[in-house]
């Protein structure tokens, strides 16, 4: 039996499924040249990239609802207020970017989205300058999101190796 606060099983599943989807979207684009050979060409790379993006939006909305109705455990002591503010800020911005990045990706596309070849989401018709705006937004927010994820991972490692508290274990 653990003697430290835990996230719910549902929150853990959402967290790790989101992490896997984010990793997949990144890997698909980062290694699209070599992966296209194994996955049947560039159209399949983009199909999977966009599909995982839609899954990320769904998981994020679900996560926000779960946090709203189930709340999260209070893992950080009130002694270090700055650490608590930094942690909550990074986590909050991650949630925001988990929505902005895929939604801007959807809006930058002038084609219908075919989610895993099963569901079709129609494109939104806009003037070309809007597509360019959403493309730039998608690229910029993707980089900012990766920085936030690195901060999140560094923070988890800081808790585990230096503070030696149970913050990391609460999500495992």
XYZ file of N, CA and C in Angstrom:
516
model
N 0.845 -1.203 0.000
C 0.000 0.000 0.000
C 0.880 1.253 0.000
N 0.592 2.185 -0.913
C 1.364 3.420 -0.973
C 0.914 4.368 0.142
N 1.881 5.106 0.656
C 1.554 6.099 1.680
C 1.755 7.511 1.140
N 1.475 7.700 -0.139
C 1.579 9.015 -0.766
C 0.396 9.180 -1.710
N 0.019 10.435 -2.002
C -1.126 10.671 -2.884
C -0.890 10.095 -4.278
N -1.941 9.615 -4.876
C -1.871 9.006 -6.201
C -2.876 9.678 -7.135
N -2.516 9.745 -8.410
C -3.493 10.110 -9.421
C -4.409 8.912 -9.607
N -5.618 9.148 -10.075
C -6.533 8.038 -10.320
C -6.020 7.203 -11.490
N -6.494 5.978 -11.578
C -6.103 5.096 -12.674
C -6.476 5.746 -14.009
N -7.638 6.381 -14.064
C -8.084 7.059 -15.283
C -7.110 8.178 -15.668
N -6.685 8.968 -14.693
C -5.750 10.063 -14.964
C -4.408 9.529 -15.448
N -3.947 8.427 -14.884
C -2.681 7.824 -15.313
C -2.780 7.331 -16.753
N -3.890 6.671 -17.089
C -4.069 6.176 -18.460
C -4.099 7.320 -19.460
N -4.842 8.374 -19.132
C -4.924 9.527 -20.032
C -3.537 10.150 -20.203
N -2.805 10.295 -19.112
C -1.475 10.890 -19.155
C -0.543 10.097 -20.068
N -0.475 8.793 -19.872
C 0.471 7.970 -20.627
C 0.016 7.744 -22.064
N -1.289 7.666 -22.309
C -1.771 7.583 -23.696
C -1.457 8.875 -24.445
N -1.626 10.001 -23.765
C -1.274 11.296 -24.379
C 0.213 11.341 -24.690
N 1.029 10.881 -23.756
C 2.478 10.883 -23.969
C 2.848 10.026 -25.181
N 2.231 8.870 -25.309
C 2.509 7.991 -26.451
C 2.077 8.650 -27.754
N 0.903 9.261 -27.757
C 0.412 9.929 -28.979
C 1.306 11.103 -29.367
N 1.738 11.891 -28.395
C 2.629 13.015 -28.673
C 3.951 12.489 -29.235
N 4.477 11.451 -28.624
C 5.723 10.856 -29.117
C 5.557 10.345 -30.550
N 4.444 9.694 -30.823
C 4.194 9.171 -32.174
C 4.099 10.298 -33.207
N 3.383 11.373 -32.878
C 3.263 12.482 -33.835
C 4.628 13.099 -34.106
N 5.430 13.223 -33.066
C 6.773 13.790 -33.235
C 7.650 12.869 -34.084
N 7.680 11.590 -33.737
C 8.532 10.646 -34.460
C 8.129 10.526 -35.929
N 6.836 10.540 -36.189
C 6.364 10.428 -37.571
C 6.880 11.571 -38.442
N 6.904 12.777 -37.888
C 7.365 13.932 -38.665
C 8.887 14.028 -38.639
N 9.497 13.758 -37.495
C 10.952 13.871 -37.395
C 11.674 12.875 -38.303
N 11.092 11.704 -38.477
C 11.721 10.659 -39.283
C 10.855 10.267 -40.473
N 10.148 11.255 -41.013
C 9.201 10.953 -42.093
C 9.866 10.365 -43.325
N 11.079 10.771 -43.624
C 11.768 10.241 -44.799
C 11.985 8.740 -44.709
N 12.552 8.300 -43.619
C 12.815 6.863 -43.473
C 11.558 6.088 -43.103
N 10.676 6.697 -42.340
C 9.453 5.995 -41.925
C 8.491 5.803 -43.105
N 8.529 6.710 -44.075
C 7.603 6.592 -45.204
C 7.851 5.306 -45.980
N 9.092 4.862 -46.014
C 9.426 3.605 -46.694
C 8.710 2.431 -46.017
N 8.683 2.436 -44.686
C 8.088 1.332 -43.937
C 6.573 1.433 -43.798
N 6.058 2.645 -43.894
C 4.620 2.849 -43.673
C 3.846 3.097 -44.964
N 4.457 2.869 -46.108
C 3.726 2.949 -47.371
C 3.645 4.312 -47.999
N 4.564 5.208 -47.684
C 4.611 6.504 -48.341
C 4.204 7.665 -47.452
N 4.478 8.860 -47.955
C 4.207 10.091 -47.201
C 2.732 10.297 -46.869
N 1.799 9.941 -47.774
C 0.395 10.121 -47.388
C 0.028 9.367 -46.095
N 0.610 8.193 -45.904
C 0.329 7.433 -44.678
C 0.977 8.070 -43.451
N 2.152 8.674 -43.646
C 2.810 9.387 -42.541
C 1.908 10.520 -42.064
N 1.417 11.327 -43.015
C 0.560 12.455 -42.644
C -0.795 11.985 -42.112
N -1.326 10.907 -42.639
C -2.578 10.342 -42.122
C -2.416 9.974 -40.650
N -1.330 9.291 -40.323
C -1.088 8.887 -38.937
C -0.789 10.093 -38.052
N 0.018 11.032 -38.553
C 0.352 12.236 -37.784
C -0.926 13.005 -37.417
N -1.778 13.221 -38.389
C -3.025 13.952 -38.155
C -3.977 13.155 -37.271
N -4.022 11.861 -37.460
C -4.909 11.015 -36.660
C -4.516 11.045 -35.190
N -3.213 10.926 -34.927
C -2.757 11.011 -33.534
C -3.029 12.397 -32.962
N -2.950 13.434 -33.800
C -3.289 14.785 -33.346
C -4.739 14.889 -32.890
N -5.644 14.281 -33.640
C -7.058 14.285 -33.243
C -7.249 13.519 -31.932
N -6.558 12.393 -31.793
C -6.640 11.614 -30.555
C -6.123 12.451 -29.382
N -5.072 13.233 -29.603
C -4.527 14.095 -28.545
C -5.567 15.117 -28.094
N -6.285 15.716 -29.043
C -7.324 16.689 -28.674
C -8.406 16.009 -27.837
N -8.861 14.844 -28.270
C -9.908 14.115 -27.533
C -9.416 13.756 -26.130
N -8.201 13.232 -26.024
C -7.646 12.878 -24.715
C -7.488 14.101 -23.818
N -7.096 15.226 -24.403
C -6.911 16.442 -23.611
C -8.235 16.970 -23.077
N -9.258 16.967 -23.911
C -10.576 17.405 -23.435
C -11.049 16.462 -22.330
N -10.860 15.166 -22.536
C -11.231 14.179 -21.511
C -10.438 14.430 -20.229
N -9.137 14.703 -20.367
C -8.288 14.960 -19.196
C -8.774 16.176 -18.421
N -9.101 17.236 -19.133
C -9.571 18.455 -18.471
C -10.871 18.173 -17.713
N -11.774 17.419 -18.327
C -13.027 17.062 -17.648
C -12.777 16.188 -16.419
N -11.875 15.242 -16.540
C -11.560 14.368 -15.403
C -10.963 15.182 -14.261
N -10.030 16.083 -14.565
C -9.432 16.919 -13.529
C -10.495 17.804 -12.884
N -11.418 18.314 -13.694
C -12.474 19.184 -13.166
C -13.389 18.432 -12.198
N -13.740 17.193 -12.539
C -14.709 16.461 -11.733
C -14.076 15.549 -10.685
N -12.842 15.102 -10.899
C -12.194 14.227 -9.924
C -11.105 14.940 -9.137
N -10.641 16.047 -9.623
C -9.500 16.805 -9.092
C -8.224 15.977 -9.151
N -7.143 16.580 -8.753
C -5.839 15.924 -8.754
C -5.297 15.924 -7.341
N -4.436 14.968 -7.028
C -3.870 14.938 -5.677
C -2.950 16.134 -5.450
N -2.897 16.592 -4.219
C -2.002 17.690 -3.851
C -0.647 17.082 -3.512
N 0.276 17.118 -4.452
C 1.555 16.436 -4.298
C 2.657 17.324 -3.749
N 2.548 18.610 -3.955
C 3.607 19.522 -3.539
C 3.246 20.195 -2.231
N 4.229 20.282 -1.353
C 3.985 20.940 -0.072
C 3.840 22.441 -0.281
N 3.185 23.065 0.640
C 2.982 24.518 0.553
C 4.235 25.281 0.965
N 5.262 24.557 1.411
C 6.495 25.211 1.849
C 7.212 25.908 0.692
N 7.228 25.269 -0.457
C 7.928 25.835 -1.605
C 6.907 26.359 -2.614
N 6.470 27.552 -2.355
C 5.423 28.172 -3.167
C 5.865 28.395 -4.619
N 7.124 28.783 -4.816
C 7.641 29.026 -6.159
C 7.624 27.741 -6.987
N 8.026 26.634 -6.381
C 8.023 25.343 -7.067
C 6.602 24.939 -7.457
N 5.667 25.203 -6.570
C 4.261 24.875 -6.842
C 3.716 25.723 -7.999
N 4.040 27.008 -8.008
C 3.589 27.901 -9.086
C 4.203 27.477 -10.416
N 5.506 27.176 -10.409
C 6.183 26.744 -11.629
C 5.579 25.443 -12.150
N 5.357 24.501 -11.265
C 4.792 23.208 -11.654
C 3.401 23.361 -12.261
N 2.544 24.090 -11.599
C 1.174 24.278 -12.091
C 1.148 25.083 -13.383
N 2.066 26.045 -13.522
C 2.120 26.853 -14.743
C 2.536 26.006 -15.932
N 3.603 25.225 -15.768
C 4.059 24.365 -16.866
C 2.958 23.374 -17.230
N 2.344 22.771 -16.229
C 1.266 21.801 -16.482
C 0.087 22.468 -17.196
N -0.282 23.653 -16.775
C -1.388 24.370 -17.415
C -1.077 24.727 -18.863
N 0.134 25.200 -19.112
C 0.515 25.527 -20.484
C 0.601 24.279 -21.353
N 1.014 23.163 -20.774
C 1.020 21.908 -21.536
C -0.392 21.575 -21.981
N -1.364 21.700 -21.099
C -2.765 21.439 -21.467
C -3.195 22.345 -22.616
N -2.852 23.636 -22.509
C -3.227 24.598 -23.551
C -2.602 24.213 -24.887
N -1.309 23.871 -24.852
C -0.620 23.527 -26.100
C -1.045 22.166 -26.638
N -1.517 21.278 -25.770
C -2.071 20.006 -26.246
C -3.337 20.242 -27.075
N -3.929 21.399 -26.933
C -5.089 21.767 -27.760
C -4.675 22.637 -28.954
N -3.828 23.635 -28.700
C -3.451 24.581 -29.760
C -2.706 23.905 -30.901
N -1.743 23.047 -30.574
C -0.914 22.443 -31.623
C -1.763 21.613 -32.590
N -2.564 20.655 -32.112
C -3.346 19.876 -33.086
C -4.454 20.674 -33.772
N -5.074 21.591 -33.068
C -6.142 22.377 -33.693
C -5.563 23.287 -34.780
N -4.399 23.891 -34.517
C -3.777 24.708 -35.568
C -3.340 23.829 -36.736
N -2.943 22.585 -36.445
C -2.606 21.644 -37.518
C -3.808 21.328 -38.381
N -4.947 21.153 -37.731
C -6.188 20.908 -38.482
C -6.552 22.130 -39.325
N -6.460 23.308 -38.735
C -6.863 24.525 -39.435
C -5.900 24.914 -40.558
N -4.631 24.469 -40.492
C -3.686 24.803 -41.563
C -3.891 23.928 -42.789
N -4.628 22.853 -42.636
C -4.826 21.924 -43.745
C -6.042 22.338 -44.562
N -5.885 22.310 -45.852
C -7.019 22.657 -46.717
C -7.740 21.399 -47.199
N -7.364 20.258 -46.614
C -7.968 18.983 -47.008
C -8.740 18.397 -45.849
N -9.692 17.538 -46.172
C -10.418 16.821 -45.132
C -9.442 15.953 -44.346
N -9.735 15.784 -43.066
C -8.937 14.896 -42.218
C -9.574 13.526 -42.245
N -8.781 12.536 -42.495
C -9.246 11.163 -42.475
C -8.582 10.498 -41.278
N -9.317 10.342 -40.179
C -8.760 9.847 -38.925
C -8.640 8.329 -38.980
N -7.403 7.853 -39.064
C -7.067 6.429 -39.148
C -7.840 5.714 -40.253
N -8.264 6.451 -41.278
C -8.989 5.846 -42.389
C -10.416 5.457 -42.041
N -10.931 5.924 -40.908
C -12.258 5.519 -40.440
C -13.251 6.676 -40.430
N -12.836 7.798 -39.879
C -13.712 8.963 -39.721
C -13.162 10.102 -40.560
N -14.034 10.803 -41.282
C -13.609 11.941 -42.078
C -14.108 13.224 -41.421
N -13.164 14.153 -41.201
C -13.499 15.462 -40.645
C -13.296 16.466 -41.765
N -14.351 17.172 -42.185
C -14.224 18.084 -43.326
C -13.303 19.263 -43.029
N -12.616 19.714 -44.065
C -11.750 20.887 -43.966
C -12.615 22.138 -43.851
N -12.016 23.174 -43.316
C -12.697 24.461 -43.204
C -12.131 25.369 -44.283
N -12.993 25.872 -45.156
C -12.553 26.763 -46.228
C -12.232 28.150 -45.693
N -11.028 28.630 -46.021
C -10.572 29.950 -45.565
C -9.695 30.564 -46.645
N -9.490 31.875 -46.595
C -8.507 32.497 -47.492
C -7.103 31.953 -47.191
N -6.238 31.964 -48.196
C -4.889 31.408 -48.059
C -4.085 32.016 -46.912
N -4.277 33.302 -46.629
C -3.489 33.931 -45.555
C -3.799 33.286 -44.199
N -5.006 32.752 -44.020
C -5.330 32.070 -42.770
C -4.612 30.726 -42.676
N -4.527 30.011 -43.790
C -3.783 28.749 -43.790
C -2.325 28.993 -43.407
N -1.748 30.052 -43.947
C -0.363 30.405 -43.628
C -0.230 30.753 -42.148
N -1.173 31.519 -41.630
C -1.158 31.870 -40.211
C -1.209 30.615 -39.341
N -2.105 29.696 -39.660
C -2.228 28.483 -38.847
C -1.029 27.550 -39.024
N -0.420 27.548 -40.193
C 0.809 26.782 -40.401
C 1.913 27.316 -39.483
N 2.115 28.640 -39.509
C 3.132 29.252 -38.650
C 2.826 29.026 -37.173
N 1.551 29.116 -36.816
C 1.141 28.856 -35.437
C 1.462 27.416 -35.050
N 1.170 26.478 -35.934
C 1.419 25.059 -35.673
C 2.910 24.805 -35.440
N 3.748 25.360 -36.279
C 5.191 25.159 -36.155
C 5.726 25.795 -34.872
N 5.379 27.058 -34.634
C 5.871 27.766 -33.454
C 5.385 27.108 -32.161
N 4.104 26.808 -32.084
C 3.573 26.216 -30.853
C 4.103 24.792 -30.639
N 4.445 24.096 -31.712
C 5.052 22.768 -31.567
C 6.400 22.870 -30.860
N 7.200 23.854 -31.252
C 8.502 24.043 -30.610
C 8.341 24.461 -29.151
N 7.437 25.381 -28.895
C 7.200 25.808 -27.505
C 6.700 24.622 -26.680
N 5.823 23.827 -27.261
C 5.284 22.645 -26.582
C 6.408 21.666 -26.222
N 7.352 21.446 -27.138
C 8.472 20.537 -26.859
C 9.324 21.063 -25.704
N 9.507 22.375 -25.640
C 10.256 22.970 -24.522
C 9.510 22.730 -23.215
N 8.196 22.923 -23.233
C 7.392 22.673 -22.033
C 7.467 21.207 -21.609
N 7.433 20.297 -22.579
C 7.547 18.873 -22.246
C 8.897 18.566 -21.621
N 9.960 19.168 -22.151
C 11.286 18.972 -21.552
C 11.318 19.499 -20.118
N 10.722 20.661 -19.885
C 10.634 21.194 -18.518
C 9.855 20.245 -17.610
N 8.790 19.676 -18.132
C 7.957 18.740 -17.378
C 8.781 17.498 -16.987
N 9.521 16.958 -17.937
C 10.330 15.764 -17.684
C 11.483 16.088 -16.728
N 12.124 17.233 -16.934
C 13.201 17.652 -16.036
C 12.654 17.845 -14.626
N 11.461 18.424 -14.529
C 10.830 18.605 -13.216
C 10.560 17.273 -12.525
N 10.070 16.299 -13.277
C 9.817 14.975 -12.699
C 11.112 14.339 -12.215
N 12.160 14.474 -13.012
C 13.463 13.917 -12.618
C 14.039 14.656 -11.403
N 13.832 15.973 -11.352
C 14.276 16.767 -10.202
C 13.596 16.266 -8.936
N 12.306 16.034 -9.010
C 11.588 15.519 -7.843
C 12.122 14.156 -7.428
N 12.360 13.312 -8.392
C 12.766 11.936 -8.095
C 14.199 11.857 -7.564
N 15.139 12.522 -8.245
C 16.547 12.364 -7.890
C 17.049 13.339 -6.826
N 16.507 14.570 -6.790
C 17.039 15.568 -5.871
C 16.144 15.789 -4.647
N 14.857 15.955 -4.878
C 13.963 16.154 -3.741
C 13.582 14.830 -3.074
N 13.711 13.756 -3.841
C 13.414 12.398 -3.370
C 12.015 12.294 -2.756
N 11.055 12.983 -3.409
C 9.670 12.863 -2.967
C 8.952 11.881 -3.893
N 7.676 11.750 -3.761
C 6.908 10.734 -4.488
C 6.083 11.311 -5.640
N 6.466 12.494 -6.132
C 5.721 13.119 -7.217
C 5.724 12.230 -8.463
N 6.888 11.743 -8.857
C 6.970 10.887 -10.053
C 6.196 9.584 -9.838
N 6.341 8.971 -8.690
C 5.660 7.698 -8.432
C 4.143 7.834 -8.420
N 3.642 9.019 -8.152
C 2.193 9.212 -8.105
C 1.560 9.072 -9.490
N 2.381 9.190 -10.554
C 1.845 9.058 -11.912
C 2.255 7.732 -12.547
N 3.052 6.934 -11.863
C 3.471 5.634 -12.395
C 2.511 4.534 -11.977
